[in-house]
């Protein structure tokens, strides 16, 4: 499977659970960890968990195994390692505190509007 296809599935899964402010950073050539970082947030611990579960479930449905999921029980910052795509699902308050978009400010944003529900 191509990385972009996996990314699109993760973005759609987050959008389906009403994740807010979904952005994707293109990490190619910037980080050895992954090609893409998906960053989004929910407004409650339960919503964060629902978003993370949906990303995990939709990825597994297409035959992709989740390498690791961290922080699910707390529901504040869930990291889902899909290999070349790493999803960061934050609680609203945690997202502004960690501000990954600023931390990785040299990474270009990917255009994902076509994957989002209008």
mmCIF file of C-alpha atoms in Angstrom:
data_model
loop_
_atom_site.group_PDB
_atom_site.id
_atom_site.type_symbol
_atom_site.label_atom_id
_atom_site.label_comp_id
_atom_site.label_asym_id
_atom_site.label_seq_id
_atom_site.Cartn_x
_atom_site.Cartn_y
_atom_site.Cartn_z
ATOM 1 C CA UNK A 1 0.000 0.000 0.000
ATOM 2 C CA UNK A 2 1.189 3.455 -0.810
ATOM 3 C CA UNK A 3 1.803 5.858 2.087
ATOM 4 C CA UNK A 4 -0.571 8.455 0.667
ATOM 5 C CA UNK A 5 -3.423 5.921 0.554
ATOM 6 C CA UNK A 6 -2.882 5.033 4.204
ATOM 7 C CA UNK A 7 -2.733 8.733 5.059
ATOM 8 C CA UNK A 8 -6.036 9.372 3.270
ATOM 9 C CA UNK A 9 -7.718 6.539 5.176
ATOM 10 C CA UNK A 10 -6.445 7.906 8.500
ATOM 11 C CA UNK A 11 -7.594 11.442 7.634
ATOM 12 C CA UNK A 12 -11.056 10.205 6.612
ATOM 13 C CA UNK A 13 -11.331 8.118 9.805
ATOM 14 C CA UNK A 14 -10.485 11.143 11.966
ATOM 15 C CA UNK A 15 -12.953 13.288 10.036
ATOM 16 C CA UNK A 16 -15.680 10.649 10.427
ATOM 17 C CA UNK A 17 -15.392 11.000 14.223
ATOM 18 C CA UNK A 18 -15.552 14.786 14.002
ATOM 19 C CA UNK A 19 -11.890 15.481 14.733
ATOM 20 C CA UNK A 20 -11.162 19.180 14.635
ATOM 21 C CA UNK A 21 -8.436 21.151 12.873
ATOM 22 C CA UNK A 22 -7.022 18.163 10.971
ATOM 23 C CA UNK A 23 -3.622 18.941 9.471
ATOM 24 C CA UNK A 24 -0.967 16.795 7.846
ATOM 25 C CA UNK A 25 2.735 17.599 7.866
ATOM 26 C CA UNK A 26 4.925 16.145 5.128
ATOM 27 C CA UNK A 27 7.926 14.853 7.060
ATOM 28 C CA UNK A 28 9.838 13.426 4.087
ATOM 29 C CA UNK A 29 13.445 14.513 4.343
ATOM 30 C CA UNK A 30 12.826 16.114 7.744
ATOM 31 C CA UNK A 31 12.279 13.143 10.036
ATOM 32 C CA UNK A 32 13.338 9.523 9.853
ATOM 33 C CA UNK A 33 10.334 8.563 11.987
ATOM 34 C CA UNK A 34 7.619 8.843 9.331
ATOM 35 C CA UNK A 35 6.700 10.369 5.977
ATOM 36 C CA UNK A 36 3.558 12.043 7.348
ATOM 37 C CA UNK A 37 2.305 13.341 10.685
ATOM 38 C CA UNK A 38 -1.464 13.603 11.006
ATOM 39 C CA UNK A 39 -2.430 16.021 13.781
ATOM 40 C CA UNK A 40 -5.953 16.632 15.046
ATOM 41 C CA UNK A 41 -7.893 17.063 18.256
ATOM 42 C CA UNK A 42 -11.105 16.197 20.036
ATOM 43 C CA UNK A 43 -12.964 18.113 22.701
ATOM 44 C CA UNK A 44 -13.163 15.359 25.332
ATOM 45 C CA UNK A 45 -11.227 12.288 26.435
ATOM 46 C CA UNK A 46 -13.976 10.082 24.961
ATOM 47 C CA UNK A 47 -13.869 11.829 21.598
ATOM 48 C CA UNK A 48 -10.061 11.543 21.481
ATOM 49 C CA UNK A 49 -10.400 7.813 22.152
ATOM 50 C CA UNK A 50 -13.129 7.451 19.508
ATOM 51 C CA UNK A 51 -10.975 9.202 16.892
ATOM 52 C CA UNK A 52 -7.960 7.040 17.739
ATOM 53 C CA UNK A 53 -10.042 3.848 17.643
ATOM 54 C CA UNK A 54 -11.497 4.764 14.264
ATOM 55 C CA UNK A 55 -8.038 5.413 12.773
ATOM 56 C CA UNK A 56 -6.830 2.083 14.153
ATOM 57 C CA UNK A 57 -9.909 0.143 13.002
ATOM 58 C CA UNK A 58 -9.996 1.606 9.479
ATOM 59 C CA UNK A 59 -6.275 0.937 9.024
ATOM 60 C CA UNK A 60 -6.673 -2.664 10.147
ATOM 61 C CA UNK A 61 -9.699 -3.136 7.857
ATOM 62 C CA UNK A 62 -7.472 -2.550 4.842
ATOM 63 C CA UNK A 63 -4.853 -4.955 6.149
ATOM 64 C CA UNK A 64 -2.453 -2.520 7.744
ATOM 65 C CA UNK A 65 -1.307 -3.362 11.256
ATOM 66 C CA UNK A 66 -0.877 -0.663 13.850
ATOM 67 C CA UNK A 67 2.696 -0.846 15.063
ATOM 68 C CA UNK A 68 2.000 0.902 18.351
ATOM 69 C CA UNK A 69 -0.631 2.989 20.093
ATOM 70 C CA UNK A 70 0.288 5.082 23.127
ATOM 71 C CA UNK A 71 -1.806 7.215 25.490
ATOM 72 C CA UNK A 72 -5.207 5.726 24.668
ATOM 73 C CA UNK A 73 -6.335 5.131 28.258
ATOM 74 C CA UNK A 74 -5.661 8.731 29.309
ATOM 75 C CA UNK A 75 -7.281 10.249 26.217
ATOM 76 C CA UNK A 76 -5.100 13.363 26.297
ATOM 77 C CA UNK A 77 -2.608 12.629 23.507
ATOM 78 C CA UNK A 78 -2.913 9.379 21.587
ATOM 79 C CA UNK A 79 -0.089 8.500 19.228
ATOM 80 C CA UNK A 80 -0.890 5.901 16.572
ATOM 81 C CA UNK A 81 2.155 4.533 14.746
ATOM 82 C CA UNK A 82 1.140 3.215 11.342
ATOM 83 C CA UNK A 83 4.717 3.083 10.089
ATOM 84 C CA UNK A 84 5.132 5.807 7.471
ATOM 85 C CA UNK A 85 2.132 7.662 8.902
ATOM 86 C CA UNK A 86 2.025 8.716 12.554
ATOM 87 C CA UNK A 87 -1.266 10.098 13.852
ATOM 88 C CA UNK A 88 -1.326 12.437 16.853
ATOM 89 C CA UNK A 89 -4.812 12.754 18.329
ATOM 90 C CA UNK A 90 -4.878 15.393 21.044
ATOM 91 C CA UNK A 91 -7.352 16.675 23.570
ATOM 92 C CA UNK A 92 -7.909 20.346 22.664
ATOM 93 C CA UNK A 93 -5.944 21.655 25.685
ATOM 94 C CA UNK A 94 -2.983 19.344 25.109
ATOM 95 C CA UNK A 95 -2.718 20.255 21.439
ATOM 96 C CA UNK A 96 -2.202 23.940 22.098
ATOM 97 C CA UNK A 97 0.324 23.127 24.834
ATOM 98 C CA UNK A 98 2.533 20.849 22.707
ATOM 99 C CA UNK A 99 1.971 22.737 19.432
ATOM 100 C CA UNK A 100 3.577 20.148 17.123
ATOM 101 C CA UNK A 101 2.879 22.310 14.084
ATOM 102 C CA UNK A 102 5.262 24.919 15.468
ATOM 103 C CA UNK A 103 7.793 22.348 16.681
ATOM 104 C CA UNK A 104 7.984 20.893 13.160
ATOM 105 C CA UNK A 105 7.587 24.322 11.534
ATOM 106 C CA UNK A 106 9.943 23.478 8.662
ATOM 107 C CA UNK A 107 7.626 20.671 7.483
ATOM 108 C CA UNK A 108 5.248 21.640 4.668
ATOM 109 C CA UNK A 109 1.512 21.136 5.098
ATOM 110 C CA UNK A 110 -0.220 18.587 2.834
ATOM 111 C CA UNK A 111 -3.460 19.501 1.107
ATOM 112 C CA UNK A 112 -6.068 17.086 2.502
ATOM 113 C CA UNK A 113 -9.240 19.083 1.781
ATOM 114 C CA UNK A 114 -10.483 16.454 -0.690
ATOM 115 C CA UNK A 115 -10.611 13.885 2.132
ATOM 116 C CA UNK A 116 -12.654 16.048 4.483
ATOM 117 C CA UNK A 117 -16.438 16.161 4.693
ATOM 118 C CA UNK A 118 -17.666 19.564 3.476
#
